Coordinates of C-alpha atoms in Angstrom, one line a residue:
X1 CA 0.0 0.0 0.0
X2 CA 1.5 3.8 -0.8
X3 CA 1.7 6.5 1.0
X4 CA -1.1 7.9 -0.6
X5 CA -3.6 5.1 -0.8
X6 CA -6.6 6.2 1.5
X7 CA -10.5 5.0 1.4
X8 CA -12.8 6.0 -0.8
X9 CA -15.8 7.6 0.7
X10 CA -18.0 9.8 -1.9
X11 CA -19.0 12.5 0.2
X12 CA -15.8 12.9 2.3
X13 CA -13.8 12.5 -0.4
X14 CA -15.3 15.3 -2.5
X15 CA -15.0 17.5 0.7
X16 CA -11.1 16.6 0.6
X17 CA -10.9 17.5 -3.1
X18 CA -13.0 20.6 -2.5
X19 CA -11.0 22.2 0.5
X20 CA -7.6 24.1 -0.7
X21 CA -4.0 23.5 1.0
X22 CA -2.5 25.3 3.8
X23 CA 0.5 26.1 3.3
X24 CA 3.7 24.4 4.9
X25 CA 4.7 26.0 8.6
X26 CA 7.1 23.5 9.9
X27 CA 10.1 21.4 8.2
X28 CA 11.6 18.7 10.0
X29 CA 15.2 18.4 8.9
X30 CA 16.5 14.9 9.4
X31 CA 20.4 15.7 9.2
X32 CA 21.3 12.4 10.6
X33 CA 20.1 9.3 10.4
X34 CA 21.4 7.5 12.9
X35 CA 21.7 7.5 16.6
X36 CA 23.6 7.0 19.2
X37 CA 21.2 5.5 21.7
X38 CA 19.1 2.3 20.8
X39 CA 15.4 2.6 22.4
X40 CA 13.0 -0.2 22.1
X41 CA 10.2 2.2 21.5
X42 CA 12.0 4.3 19.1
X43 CA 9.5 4.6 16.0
X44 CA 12.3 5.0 13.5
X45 CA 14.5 1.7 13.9
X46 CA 12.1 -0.8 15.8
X47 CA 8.8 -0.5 13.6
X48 CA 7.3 -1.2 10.7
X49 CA 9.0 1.0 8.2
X50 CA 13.1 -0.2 8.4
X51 CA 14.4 2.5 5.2
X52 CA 16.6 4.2 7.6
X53 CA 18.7 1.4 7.0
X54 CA 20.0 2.5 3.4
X55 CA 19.5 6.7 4.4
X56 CA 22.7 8.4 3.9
X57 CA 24.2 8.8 7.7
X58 CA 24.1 12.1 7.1
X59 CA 22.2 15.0 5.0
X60 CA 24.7 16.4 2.4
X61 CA 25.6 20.5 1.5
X62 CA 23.7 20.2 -1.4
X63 CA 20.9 18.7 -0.3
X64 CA 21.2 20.8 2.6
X65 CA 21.1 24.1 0.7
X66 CA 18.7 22.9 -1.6
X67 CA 16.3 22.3 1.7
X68 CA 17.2 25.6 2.9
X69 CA 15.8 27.3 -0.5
X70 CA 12.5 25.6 -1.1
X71 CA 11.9 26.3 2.3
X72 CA 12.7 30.3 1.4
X73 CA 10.4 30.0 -2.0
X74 CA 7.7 27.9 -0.2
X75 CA 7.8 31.2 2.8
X76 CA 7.9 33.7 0.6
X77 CA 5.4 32.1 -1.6
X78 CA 2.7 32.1 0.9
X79 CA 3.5 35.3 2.5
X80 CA 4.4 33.5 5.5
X81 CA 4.7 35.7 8.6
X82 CA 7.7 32.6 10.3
X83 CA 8.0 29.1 10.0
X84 CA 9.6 26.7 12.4
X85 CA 12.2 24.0 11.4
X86 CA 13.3 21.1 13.6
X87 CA 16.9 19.8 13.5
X88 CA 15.8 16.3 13.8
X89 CA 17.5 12.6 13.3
X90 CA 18.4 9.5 14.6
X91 CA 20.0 12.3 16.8
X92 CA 20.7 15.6 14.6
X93 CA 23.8 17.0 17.0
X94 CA 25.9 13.5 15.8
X95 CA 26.5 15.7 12.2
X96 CA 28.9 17.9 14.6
X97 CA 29.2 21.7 15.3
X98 CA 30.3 22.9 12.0
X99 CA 27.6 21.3 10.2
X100 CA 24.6 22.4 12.9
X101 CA 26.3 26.2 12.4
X102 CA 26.1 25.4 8.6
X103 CA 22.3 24.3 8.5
X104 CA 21.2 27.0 10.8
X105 CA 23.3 29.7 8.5
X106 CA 22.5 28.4 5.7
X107 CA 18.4 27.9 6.6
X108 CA 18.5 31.8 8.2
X109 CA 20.1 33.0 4.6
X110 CA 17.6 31.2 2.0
X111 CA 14.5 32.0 4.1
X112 CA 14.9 35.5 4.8
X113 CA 13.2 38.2 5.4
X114 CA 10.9 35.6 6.9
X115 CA 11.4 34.7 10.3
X116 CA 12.5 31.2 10.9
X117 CA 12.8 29.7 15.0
X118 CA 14.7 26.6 14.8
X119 CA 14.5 24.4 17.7
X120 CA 16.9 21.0 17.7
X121 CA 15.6 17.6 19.4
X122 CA 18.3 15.6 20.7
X123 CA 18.7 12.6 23.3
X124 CA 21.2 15.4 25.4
X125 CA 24.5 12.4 25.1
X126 CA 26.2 15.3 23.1
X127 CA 25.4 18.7 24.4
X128 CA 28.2 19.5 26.3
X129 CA 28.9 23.3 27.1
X130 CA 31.0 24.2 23.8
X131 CA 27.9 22.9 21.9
X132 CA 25.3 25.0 24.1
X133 CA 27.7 27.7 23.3
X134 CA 27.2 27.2 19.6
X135 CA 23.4 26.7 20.2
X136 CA 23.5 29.8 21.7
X137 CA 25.1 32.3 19.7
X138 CA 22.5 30.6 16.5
X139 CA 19.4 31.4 18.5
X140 CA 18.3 27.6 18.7
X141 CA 16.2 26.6 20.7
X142 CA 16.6 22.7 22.9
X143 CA 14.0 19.8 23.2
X144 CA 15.4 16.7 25.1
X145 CA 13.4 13.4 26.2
X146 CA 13.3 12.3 29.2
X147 CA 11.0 9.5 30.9
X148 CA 11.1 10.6 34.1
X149 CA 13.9 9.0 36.8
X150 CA 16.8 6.5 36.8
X151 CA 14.8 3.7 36.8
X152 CA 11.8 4.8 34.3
X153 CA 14.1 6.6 31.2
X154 CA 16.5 4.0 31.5
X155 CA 14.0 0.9 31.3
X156 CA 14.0 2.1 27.3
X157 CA 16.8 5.1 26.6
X158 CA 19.3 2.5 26.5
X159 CA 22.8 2.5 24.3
X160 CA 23.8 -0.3 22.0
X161 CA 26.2 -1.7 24.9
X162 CA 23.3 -1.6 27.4
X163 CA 23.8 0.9 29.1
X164 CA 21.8 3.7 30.4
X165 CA 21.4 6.9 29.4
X166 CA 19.9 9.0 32.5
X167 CA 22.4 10.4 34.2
X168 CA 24.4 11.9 31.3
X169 CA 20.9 13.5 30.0
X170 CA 20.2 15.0 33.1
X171 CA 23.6 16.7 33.4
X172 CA 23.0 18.1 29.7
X173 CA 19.8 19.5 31.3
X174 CA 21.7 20.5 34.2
X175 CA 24.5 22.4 31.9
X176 CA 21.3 24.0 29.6
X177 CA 18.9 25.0 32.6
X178 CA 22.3 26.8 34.4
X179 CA 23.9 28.4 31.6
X180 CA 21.6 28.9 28.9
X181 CA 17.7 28.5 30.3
X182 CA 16.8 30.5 27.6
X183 CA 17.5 27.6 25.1
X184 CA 15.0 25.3 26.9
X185 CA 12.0 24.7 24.5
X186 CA 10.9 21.7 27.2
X187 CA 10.9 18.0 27.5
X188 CA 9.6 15.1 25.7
X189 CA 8.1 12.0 27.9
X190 CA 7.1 9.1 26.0
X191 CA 4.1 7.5 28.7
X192 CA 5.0 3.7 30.3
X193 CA 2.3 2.0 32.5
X194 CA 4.6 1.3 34.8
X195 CA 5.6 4.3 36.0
X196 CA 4.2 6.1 38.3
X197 CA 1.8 9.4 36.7
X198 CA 2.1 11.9 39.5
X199 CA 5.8 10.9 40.2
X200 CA 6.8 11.4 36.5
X201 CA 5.6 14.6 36.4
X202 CA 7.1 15.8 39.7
X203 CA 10.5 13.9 38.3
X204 CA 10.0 16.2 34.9
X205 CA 9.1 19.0 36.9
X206 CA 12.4 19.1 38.9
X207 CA 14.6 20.2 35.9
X208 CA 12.5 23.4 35.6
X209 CA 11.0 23.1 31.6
X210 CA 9.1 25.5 30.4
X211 CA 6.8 22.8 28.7
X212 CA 6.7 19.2 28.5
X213 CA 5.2 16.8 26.1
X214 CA 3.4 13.4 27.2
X215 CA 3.3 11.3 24.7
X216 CA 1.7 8.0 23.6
X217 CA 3.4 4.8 22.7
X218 CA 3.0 4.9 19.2
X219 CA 0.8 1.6 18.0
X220 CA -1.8 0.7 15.1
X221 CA -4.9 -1.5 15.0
X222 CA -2.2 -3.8 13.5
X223 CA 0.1 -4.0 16.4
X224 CA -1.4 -2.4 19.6
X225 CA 0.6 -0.5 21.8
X226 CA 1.5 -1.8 25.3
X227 CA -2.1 -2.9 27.4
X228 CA -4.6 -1.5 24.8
X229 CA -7.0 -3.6 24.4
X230 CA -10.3 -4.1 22.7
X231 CA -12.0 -3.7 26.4
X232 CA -15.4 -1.9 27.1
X233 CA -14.5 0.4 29.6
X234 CA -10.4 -0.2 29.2
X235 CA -8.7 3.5 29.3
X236 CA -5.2 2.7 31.0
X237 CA -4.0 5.7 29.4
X238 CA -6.3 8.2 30.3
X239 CA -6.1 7.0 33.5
X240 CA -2.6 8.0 33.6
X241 CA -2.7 11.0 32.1
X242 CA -5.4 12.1 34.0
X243 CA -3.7 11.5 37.5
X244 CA -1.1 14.0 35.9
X245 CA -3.8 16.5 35.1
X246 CA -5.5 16.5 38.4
X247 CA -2.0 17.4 39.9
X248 CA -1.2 19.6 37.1
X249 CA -4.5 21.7 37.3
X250 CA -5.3 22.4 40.6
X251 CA -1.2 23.2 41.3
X252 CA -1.0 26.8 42.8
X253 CA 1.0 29.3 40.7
X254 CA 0.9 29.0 37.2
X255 CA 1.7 25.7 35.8
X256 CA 4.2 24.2 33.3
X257 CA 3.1 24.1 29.8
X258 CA 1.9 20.7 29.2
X259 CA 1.3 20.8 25.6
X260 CA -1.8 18.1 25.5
X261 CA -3.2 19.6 28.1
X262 CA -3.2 22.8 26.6
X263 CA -4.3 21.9 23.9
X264 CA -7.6 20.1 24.1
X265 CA -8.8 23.1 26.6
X266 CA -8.3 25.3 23.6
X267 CA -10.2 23.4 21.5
X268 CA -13.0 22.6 24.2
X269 CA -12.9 26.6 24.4
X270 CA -13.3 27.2 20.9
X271 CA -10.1 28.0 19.7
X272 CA -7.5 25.9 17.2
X273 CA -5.3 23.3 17.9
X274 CA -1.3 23.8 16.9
X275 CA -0.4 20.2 17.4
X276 CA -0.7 17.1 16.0
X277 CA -3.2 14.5 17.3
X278 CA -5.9 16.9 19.1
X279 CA -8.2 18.6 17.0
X280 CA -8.7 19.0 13.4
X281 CA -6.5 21.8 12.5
X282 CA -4.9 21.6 8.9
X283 CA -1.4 19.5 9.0
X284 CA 1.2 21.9 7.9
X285 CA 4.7 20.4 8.2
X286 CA 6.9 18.6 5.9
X287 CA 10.0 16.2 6.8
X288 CA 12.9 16.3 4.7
X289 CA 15.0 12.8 4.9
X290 CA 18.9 12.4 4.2
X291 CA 18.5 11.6 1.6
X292 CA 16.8 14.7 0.5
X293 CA 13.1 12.8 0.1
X294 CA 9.9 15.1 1.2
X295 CA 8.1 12.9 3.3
X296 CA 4.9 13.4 5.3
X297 CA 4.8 12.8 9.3
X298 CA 8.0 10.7 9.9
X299 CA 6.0 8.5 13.0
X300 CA 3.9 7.0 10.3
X301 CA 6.8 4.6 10.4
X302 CA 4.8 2.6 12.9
X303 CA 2.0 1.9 10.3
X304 CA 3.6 0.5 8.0
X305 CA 7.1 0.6 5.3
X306 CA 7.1 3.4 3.4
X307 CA 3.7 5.0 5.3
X308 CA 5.6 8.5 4.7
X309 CA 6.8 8.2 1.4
X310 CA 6.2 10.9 -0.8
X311 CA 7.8 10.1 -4.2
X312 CA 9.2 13.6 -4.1
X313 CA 12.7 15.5 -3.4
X314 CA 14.1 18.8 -3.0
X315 CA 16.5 18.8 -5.6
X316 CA 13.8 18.0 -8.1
X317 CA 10.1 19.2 -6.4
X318 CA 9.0 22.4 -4.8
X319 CA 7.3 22.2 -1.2
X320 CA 3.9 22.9 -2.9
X321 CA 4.1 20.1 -4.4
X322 CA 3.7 17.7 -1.6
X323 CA 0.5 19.7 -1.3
X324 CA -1.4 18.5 -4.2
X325 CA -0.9 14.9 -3.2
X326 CA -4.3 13.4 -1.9
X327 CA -2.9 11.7 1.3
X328 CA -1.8 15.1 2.7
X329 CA -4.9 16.6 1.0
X330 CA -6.4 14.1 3.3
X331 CA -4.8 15.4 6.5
X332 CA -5.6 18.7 5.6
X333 CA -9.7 18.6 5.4
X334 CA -10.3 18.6 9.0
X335 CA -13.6 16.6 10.0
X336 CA -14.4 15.4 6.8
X337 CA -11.2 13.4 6.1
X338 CA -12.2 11.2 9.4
X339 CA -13.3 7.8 9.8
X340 CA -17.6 7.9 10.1
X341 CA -17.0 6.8 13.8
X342 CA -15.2 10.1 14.4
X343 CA -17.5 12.1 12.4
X344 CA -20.7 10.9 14.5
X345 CA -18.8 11.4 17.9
X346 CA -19.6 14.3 20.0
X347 CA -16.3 14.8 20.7
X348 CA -14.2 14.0 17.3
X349 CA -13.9 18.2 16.6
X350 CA -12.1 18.1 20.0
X351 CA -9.9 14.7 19.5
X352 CA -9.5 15.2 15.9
X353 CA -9.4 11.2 15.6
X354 CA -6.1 11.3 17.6
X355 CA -2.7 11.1 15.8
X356 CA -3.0 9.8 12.1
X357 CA -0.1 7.1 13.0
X358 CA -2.4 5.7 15.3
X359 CA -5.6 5.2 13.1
X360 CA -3.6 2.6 10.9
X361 CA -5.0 -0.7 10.1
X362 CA -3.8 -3.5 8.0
X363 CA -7.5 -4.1 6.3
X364 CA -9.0 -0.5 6.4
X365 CA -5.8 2.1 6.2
X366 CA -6.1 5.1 8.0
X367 CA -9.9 5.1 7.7
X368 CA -10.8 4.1 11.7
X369 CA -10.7 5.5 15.1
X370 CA -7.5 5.7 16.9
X371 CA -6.1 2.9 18.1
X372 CA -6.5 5.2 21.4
X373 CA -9.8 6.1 21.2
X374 CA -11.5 4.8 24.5
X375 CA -8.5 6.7 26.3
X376 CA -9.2 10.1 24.4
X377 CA -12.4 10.1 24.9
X378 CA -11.9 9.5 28.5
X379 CA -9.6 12.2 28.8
X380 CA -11.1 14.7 26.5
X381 CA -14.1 13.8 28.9
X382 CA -12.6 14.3 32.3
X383 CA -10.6 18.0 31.2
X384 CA -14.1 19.0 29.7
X385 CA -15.9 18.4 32.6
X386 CA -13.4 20.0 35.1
X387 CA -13.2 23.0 32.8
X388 CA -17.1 23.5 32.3
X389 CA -17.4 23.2 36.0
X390 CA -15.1 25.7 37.0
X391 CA -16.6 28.3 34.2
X392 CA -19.9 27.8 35.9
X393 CA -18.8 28.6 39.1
X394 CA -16.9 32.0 37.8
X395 CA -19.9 33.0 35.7
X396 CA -22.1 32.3 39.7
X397 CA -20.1 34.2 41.2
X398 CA -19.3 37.2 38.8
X399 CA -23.0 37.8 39.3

């Protein structure tokens, strides 16, 4: 199946063809391919899609500048008031300093006079000081993952000789959050069952982010992420999540950004979502492989080989390209590109059907419920509630 197979539902369909592109706000460059931890939930090497295998190790000058440029046309194009790239891998600071000051240079050139915040998303083994030193004079902003403590980070951040990676990515935190706080975009914390919710968060909470990111295992239909099951009233991972929010929400003083969150309340609230997998904003960002391929979302790796594949390159195809192709045409219509399920539900404008990754299924495609549902609408549930109720008591007692 390609990357641009989808169902074929009349009505929705003709809504798809019917509703025009948005234009491209975030590029994820993948300037390396490789890493130099080996996690058992990494998307990219243990799943279903194994390409990385024969990527280049890492993204060449040309292609490089080549990036940089359709990025420029693609701003300019659209009258774009910033976009936002990503310095991305397999881990991204492996290409080495003068390579990272080369992208970032060479990105800041080609796009200008647009406005471009470029953020890097590294595993922290290689930020030592002289590279948050480099990171700082380029105005680039850091995201690092961390699980929580010792025990819960290293049960899956793990090297290739075994070894755990904790400690040395909590002293890069410690070096950022000392010398250059100002480069902390905020952490990423991929959820396990096992750990504790509330101690997670106070764990995450204890390097001082400015934001942090809770995210799902990623899993299909196909091959289910850890303890989801097809149970009436199963929701392990709302559960979780919402043990965090209670504690998040009712914190005194203003909170940590937690992204989901955030996010759902601004949807419950009327408002658009900026991030993938709540609400059914237009998908807007592009990933650009070693290799030089344009790809769509890089975790739909977990569906399936060659889920992101695009057939185009940036030596060759302009970024609006990729927007004519009916797959991301698909992820761009909103409500009407989702499964009938999601359409009927009373809360699908809020969920959005979840992250596209996690629809996937070997007999229907993308054309279901997330694999997550029962645990979205759980949680969408549970922060709708707690918000409505504390609106109505403000509105009785402004009167």
């Amino acid at each position: 199946m390609s990357g641009s197979d989808e169902d074929h539902r009349p009505a929705a369909d003709s809504a798809v063809r019917r509703a025009p592109p948005i234009a491209l706000r975030q590029f994820v460059l993948k300037l390396h391919s490789r890493c130099d931890l080996a996690c058992d939930h990494c998307y990219v090497y243990t799943m279903a899609d194994q390409r990385w295998r024969d990527l280049p190790r890492t993204m060449s000058p040309r292609v490089l500048e080549a990036t940089a440029g359709r990025i420029g046309d693609h701003a300019r194009a659209h009258r774009l008031d910033r976009v936002s790239v990503v310095l991305h891998g397999g881990e991204p600071l492996l290409v080495g300093p003068a390579r990272i000051e080369h992208a970032v240079s060479a990105i800041r050139q080609a796009v200008a006079p647009v406005p471009v915040r470029i953020t890097v998303q590294t595993n922290g083994l290689q930020l030592t000081e002289a590279y948050l030193r480099l990171l700082d004079r380029l105005d680039v902003r850091i995201s690092l993952s961390l699980d929580g403590d010792r025990d819960a980070h290293d049960r899956h951040r793990r090297g290739p000789d075994g070894r755990g990676s904790h400690d040395r990515v909590a002293a890069a935190i410690h070096r950022l959050t000392t010398g250059h706080p100002h480069l902390f975009n905020g952490l990423l914390c991929t959820i396990d069952l096992r750990n504790d919710p509330v101690d997670t968060y106070r764990r995450l909470l204890a390097h001082r982010p400015p934001a942090v990111d809770f995210l799902l295992p990623h899993g299909t239909w196909h091959t289910p992420p850890p303890a989801r099951v097809p149970q009436p009233g199963s929701t392990p991972y709302a559960d979780w999540l919402i043990a965090v929010f209670a504690h998040w929400y009712h914190q005194p003083g203003p909170p940590v950004r937690i992204r989901l969150f955030d996010e759902i309340i601004q949807v419950l609230l009327g408002g658009t979502s900026r991030v993938a997998g709540v609400g059914t904003s237009a998908v807007a960002v592009a990933v650009v492989q070693t290799d030089g391929a344009i790809e769509m979302d890089d975790t739909l790796a977990a569906a399936y080989d060659g889920a992101a594949h695009t057939g185009l390159h940036v030596l060759r195809d302009p970024f609006d390209t990729l927007l004519d192709l009916p797959a991301v045409r698909q992820q761009q219509a909103g409500l009407a590109a989702l499964s009938a399920t999601c359409r009927a539900c009373d809360l699908g404008r809020v969920c959005g059907g979840g992250l596209r990754t996690h629809r996937w299924a070997a007999d229907t495609g993308f054309d279901n419920p997330s694999v997550y549902c029962p645990d979205l609408y759980a949680l969408i549930n549970h922060i709708g509630g707690t918000v409505r109720r504390d609106l109505a008591l403000l509105s009785g007692a402004a009167r």
